[in-house]
XYZ file of C-alpha atoms in Angstrom:
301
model
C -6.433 -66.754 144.721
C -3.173 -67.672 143.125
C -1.425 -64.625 144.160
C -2.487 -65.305 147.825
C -1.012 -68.844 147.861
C 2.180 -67.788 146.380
C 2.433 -65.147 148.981
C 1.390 -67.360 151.670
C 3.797 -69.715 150.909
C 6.849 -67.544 150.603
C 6.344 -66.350 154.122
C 5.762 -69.287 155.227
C 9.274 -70.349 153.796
C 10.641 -67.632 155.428
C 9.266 -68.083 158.600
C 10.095 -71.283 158.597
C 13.663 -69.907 158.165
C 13.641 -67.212 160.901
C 12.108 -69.536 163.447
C 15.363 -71.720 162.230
C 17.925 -69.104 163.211
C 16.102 -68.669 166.285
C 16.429 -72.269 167.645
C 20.089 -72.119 166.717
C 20.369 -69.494 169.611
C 19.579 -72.369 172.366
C 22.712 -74.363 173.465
C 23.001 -77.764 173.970
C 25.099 -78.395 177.405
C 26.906 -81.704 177.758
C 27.450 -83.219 181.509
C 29.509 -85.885 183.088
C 28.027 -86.929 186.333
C 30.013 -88.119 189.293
C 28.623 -91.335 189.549
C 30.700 -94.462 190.788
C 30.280 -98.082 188.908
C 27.870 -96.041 186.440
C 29.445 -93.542 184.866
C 26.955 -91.649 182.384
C 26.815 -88.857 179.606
C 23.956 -86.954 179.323
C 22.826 -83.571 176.834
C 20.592 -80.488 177.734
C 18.991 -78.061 175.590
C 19.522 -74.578 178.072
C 16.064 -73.127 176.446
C 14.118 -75.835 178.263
C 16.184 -77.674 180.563
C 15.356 -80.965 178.905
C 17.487 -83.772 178.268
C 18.223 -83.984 174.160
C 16.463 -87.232 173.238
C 18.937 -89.989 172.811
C 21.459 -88.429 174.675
C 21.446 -89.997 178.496
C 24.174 -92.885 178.316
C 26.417 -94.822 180.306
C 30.001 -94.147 178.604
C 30.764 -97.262 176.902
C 34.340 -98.044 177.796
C 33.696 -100.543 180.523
C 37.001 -99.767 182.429
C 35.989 -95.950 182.575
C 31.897 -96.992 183.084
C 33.053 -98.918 186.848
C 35.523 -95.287 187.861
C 34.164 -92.292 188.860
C 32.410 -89.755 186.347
C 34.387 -86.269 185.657
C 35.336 -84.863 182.662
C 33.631 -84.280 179.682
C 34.473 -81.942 176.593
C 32.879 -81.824 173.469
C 34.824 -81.114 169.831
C 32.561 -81.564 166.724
C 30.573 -84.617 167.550
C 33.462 -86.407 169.142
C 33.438 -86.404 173.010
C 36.189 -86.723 175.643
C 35.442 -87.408 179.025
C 37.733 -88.841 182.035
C 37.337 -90.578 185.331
C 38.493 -89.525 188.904
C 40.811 -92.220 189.091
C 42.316 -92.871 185.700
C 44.653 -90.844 183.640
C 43.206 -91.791 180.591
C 41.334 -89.668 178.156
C 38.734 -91.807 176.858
C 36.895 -91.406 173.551
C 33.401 -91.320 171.735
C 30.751 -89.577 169.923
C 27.685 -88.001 170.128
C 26.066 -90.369 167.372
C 26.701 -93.976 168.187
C 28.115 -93.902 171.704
C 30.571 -96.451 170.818
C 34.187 -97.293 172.576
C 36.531 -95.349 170.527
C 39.132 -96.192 172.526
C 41.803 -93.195 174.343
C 43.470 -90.481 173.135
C 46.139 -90.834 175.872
C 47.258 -91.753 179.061
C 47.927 -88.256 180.277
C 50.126 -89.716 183.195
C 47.813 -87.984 186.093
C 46.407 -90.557 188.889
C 42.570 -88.735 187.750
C 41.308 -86.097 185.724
C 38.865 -83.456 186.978
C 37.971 -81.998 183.644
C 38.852 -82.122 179.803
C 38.042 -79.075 177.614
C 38.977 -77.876 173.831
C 39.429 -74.591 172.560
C 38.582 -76.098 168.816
C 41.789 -77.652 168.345
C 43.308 -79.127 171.160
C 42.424 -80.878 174.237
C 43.624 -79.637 177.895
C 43.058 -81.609 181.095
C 43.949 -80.924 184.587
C 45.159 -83.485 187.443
C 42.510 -83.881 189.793
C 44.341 -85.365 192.359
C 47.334 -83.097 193.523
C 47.540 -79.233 194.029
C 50.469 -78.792 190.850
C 47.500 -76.834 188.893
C 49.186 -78.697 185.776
C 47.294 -78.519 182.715
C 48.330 -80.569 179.557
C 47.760 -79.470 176.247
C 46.813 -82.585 173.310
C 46.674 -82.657 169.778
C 43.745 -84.962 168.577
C 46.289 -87.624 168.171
C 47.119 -87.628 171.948
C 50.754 -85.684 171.262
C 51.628 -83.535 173.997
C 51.664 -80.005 172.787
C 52.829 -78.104 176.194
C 51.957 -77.384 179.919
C 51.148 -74.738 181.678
C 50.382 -74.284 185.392
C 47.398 -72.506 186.174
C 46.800 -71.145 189.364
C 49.570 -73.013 191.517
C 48.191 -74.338 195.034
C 44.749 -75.430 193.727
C 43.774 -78.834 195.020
C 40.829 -81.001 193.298
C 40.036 -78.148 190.540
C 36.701 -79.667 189.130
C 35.209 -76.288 187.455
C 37.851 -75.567 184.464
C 37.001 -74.607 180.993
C 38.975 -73.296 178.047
C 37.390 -69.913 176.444
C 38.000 -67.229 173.582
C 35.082 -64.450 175.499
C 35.055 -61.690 173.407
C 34.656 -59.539 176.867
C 37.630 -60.242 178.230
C 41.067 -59.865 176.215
C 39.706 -59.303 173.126
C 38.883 -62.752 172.740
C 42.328 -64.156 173.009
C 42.220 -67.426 174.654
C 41.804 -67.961 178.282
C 40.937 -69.939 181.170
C 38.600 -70.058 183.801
C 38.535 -71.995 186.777
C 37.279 -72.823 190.101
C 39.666 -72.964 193.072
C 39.189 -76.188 193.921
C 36.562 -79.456 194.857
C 33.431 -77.355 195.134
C 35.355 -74.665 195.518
C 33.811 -70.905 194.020
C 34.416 -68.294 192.742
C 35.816 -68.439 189.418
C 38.734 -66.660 188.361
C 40.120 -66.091 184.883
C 43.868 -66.638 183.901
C 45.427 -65.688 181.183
C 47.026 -68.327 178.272
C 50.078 -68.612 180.470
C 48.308 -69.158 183.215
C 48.549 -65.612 185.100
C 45.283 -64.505 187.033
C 43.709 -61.723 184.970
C 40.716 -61.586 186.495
C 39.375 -62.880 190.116
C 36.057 -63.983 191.061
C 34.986 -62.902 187.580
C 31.733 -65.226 188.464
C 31.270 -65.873 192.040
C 28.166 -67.884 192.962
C 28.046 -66.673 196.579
C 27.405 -63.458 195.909
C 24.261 -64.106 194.141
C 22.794 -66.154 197.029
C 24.720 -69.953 196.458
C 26.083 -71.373 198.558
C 29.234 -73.914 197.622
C 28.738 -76.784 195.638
C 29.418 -75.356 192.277
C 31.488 -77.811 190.040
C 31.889 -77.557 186.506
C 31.660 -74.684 183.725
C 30.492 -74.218 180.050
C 31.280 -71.421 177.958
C 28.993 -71.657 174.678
C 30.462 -68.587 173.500
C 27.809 -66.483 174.423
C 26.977 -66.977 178.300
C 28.550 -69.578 180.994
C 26.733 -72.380 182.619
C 27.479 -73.732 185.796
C 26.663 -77.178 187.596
C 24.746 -76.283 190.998
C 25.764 -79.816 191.659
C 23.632 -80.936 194.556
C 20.820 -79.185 193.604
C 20.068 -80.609 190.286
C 20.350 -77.175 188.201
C 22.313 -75.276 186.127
C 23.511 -71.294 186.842
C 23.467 -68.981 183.928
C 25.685 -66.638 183.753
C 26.450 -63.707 181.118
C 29.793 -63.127 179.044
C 30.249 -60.426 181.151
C 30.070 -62.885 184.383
C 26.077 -61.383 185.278
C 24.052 -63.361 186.862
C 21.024 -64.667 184.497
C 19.175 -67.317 186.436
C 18.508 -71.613 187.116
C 18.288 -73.778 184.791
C 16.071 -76.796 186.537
C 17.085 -79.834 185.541
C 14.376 -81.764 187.711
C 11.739 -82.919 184.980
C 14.623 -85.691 183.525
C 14.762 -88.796 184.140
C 17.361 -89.971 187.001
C 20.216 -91.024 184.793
C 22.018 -94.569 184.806
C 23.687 -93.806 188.332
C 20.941 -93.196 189.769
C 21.622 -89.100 190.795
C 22.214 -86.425 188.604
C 25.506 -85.077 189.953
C 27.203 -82.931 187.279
C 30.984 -82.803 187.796
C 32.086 -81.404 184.284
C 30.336 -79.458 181.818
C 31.157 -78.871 178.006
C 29.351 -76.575 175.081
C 29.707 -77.330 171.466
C 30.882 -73.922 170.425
C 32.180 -72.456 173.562
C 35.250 -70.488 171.497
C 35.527 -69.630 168.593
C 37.197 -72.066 166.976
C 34.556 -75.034 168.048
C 31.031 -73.182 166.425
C 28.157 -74.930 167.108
C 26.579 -77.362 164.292
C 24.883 -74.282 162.100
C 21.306 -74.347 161.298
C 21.954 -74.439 157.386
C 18.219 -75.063 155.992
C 17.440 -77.695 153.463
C 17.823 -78.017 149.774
C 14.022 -78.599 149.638
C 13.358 -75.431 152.458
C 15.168 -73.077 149.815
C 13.717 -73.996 147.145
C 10.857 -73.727 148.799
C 11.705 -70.289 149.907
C 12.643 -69.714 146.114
C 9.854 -70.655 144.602
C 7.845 -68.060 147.094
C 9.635 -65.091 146.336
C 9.452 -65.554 142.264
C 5.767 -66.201 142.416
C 5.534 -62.944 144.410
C 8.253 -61.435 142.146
C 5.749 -62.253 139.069
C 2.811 -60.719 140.854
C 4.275 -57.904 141.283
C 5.480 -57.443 137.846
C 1.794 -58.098 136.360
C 1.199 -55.294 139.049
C 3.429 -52.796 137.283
C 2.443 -53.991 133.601
């Protein structure tokens, strides 16, 4: 009888473990919605389409929270996020969802989007066709600039990547061409085009109203913005399928309308939080595997 609880209880450690590692594979989407006098943050887990609990907010600068939702870009558990008619990159976290004041005043009359590639911060002017994007240290220094696709008015689908499909993993962008504008193209770090309509939603039977993209360093995810969904997309820019985001709660504005999307881990210098397991899980797991260790050397004896 011994022998079968000290068996049972070392797979059930490492099942426990295994089911672990396979949770870690679901991605946790952030979204900014464009939402005027209540702008709002608000978290999705991709494998069900269900808001993470706790994480539906209005942003809690008041200044920002009475502008226009757009960008949003997650780095650790510190958030970014920006407002169509403000050049400031506002600041707070995933945990208390307090005012942590701005990184910078970029200068632009709005921001469309904010991303990170791990390290730094990019955003792009919303409101002229310059396809300027500014590059940020986490102190709000000004890094460089590069123009990225030149003639692009309102870009609102932009996102910072390292795909392993597409230059080796060297860091790119891809973007939108312009206010609900698909496809997506991909340009390269200086801001060449590398690859066009590498994911174009027409094609696969949408029409426009795409906005912004996620890149959680496996597949893409796109806001179907007037539809209340997200598009999946591969690495490789396949289609996958919809993401219904219908079952949620209306957030604080009143109507889900993503404008910006942002992955924790979407390169690969911005992993996701990893699924370490607990002190008390290992031992646990420990503690299996030597009982079944001294079965089986009363076995041999």
């Amino acid at each position: 009888m011994r022998q079968t609880k000290l068996i049972a209880l070392a797979l059930a450690a490492a099942g426990y473990l295994f089911a672990g590692a396979e949770s870690a594979n679901a991605s946790i989407i952030w979204g900014s919605s464009a939402s005027s006098g209540n702008v709002n943050l608000e978290a999705f887990d991709t494998s069900t389409g269900l808001l993470v609990p706790g994480q539906q907010f209005l942003v809690p600068n008041l200044t920002a929270r009475a502008d226009n939702g757009r960008g949003v870009a997650l780095l650790g558990n510190t958030i970014y996020y920006t407002t169509a008619d403000s050049g400031n990159i506002y600041i707070t976290n995933t945990t208390s969802h307090a005012d942590l004041g701005i990184l910078v005043d970029t200068g632009f009359a709005g921001i469309a989007n904010v991303a990170t590639d791990g390290t730094y911060i990019y955003a792009n002017n919303y409101q002229d066709s310059s396809g300027i994007i500014n590059k940020y240290d986490t102190s709000g220094n000004l890094i460089s600039t590069v123009t990225v696709g030149p003639g692009i008015f309102g870009r609102d689908g932009f996102e910072v990547q390292n795909n392993p499909n597409i230059q080796g993993g060297a860091t790119t962008f891809i973007s939108n061409r312009g206010d609900l504008t698909s496809p997506y193209d991909v340009y390269d770090s200086s801001g060449n085009l590398i690859i066009s309509s590498f994911i174009d939603p027409s094609a696969d039977g949408f029409g426009n109203g795409q906005t912004g993209i996620a890149y959680d360093g496996t597949n893409y995810f796109i806001s179907n913005i007037f539809s209340n969904e997200l598009l999946e997309y591969s690495g490789t820019g396949t289609f996958i399928g919809v993401i219904d985001l219908s079952a949620n709660p209306n957030p604080p504005s009143g109507q889900r309308l993503l404008e910006d999307l942002s992955a924790v881990g979407n390169t690969i210098n911005n992993p996701p939080p990893s699924n370490v397991p607990e002190p008390a899980t290992l031992a646990l797991l420990g503690l299996g595997l030597v009982g079944m260790g001294a079965i089986r050397r009363r076995k041999h004896s």
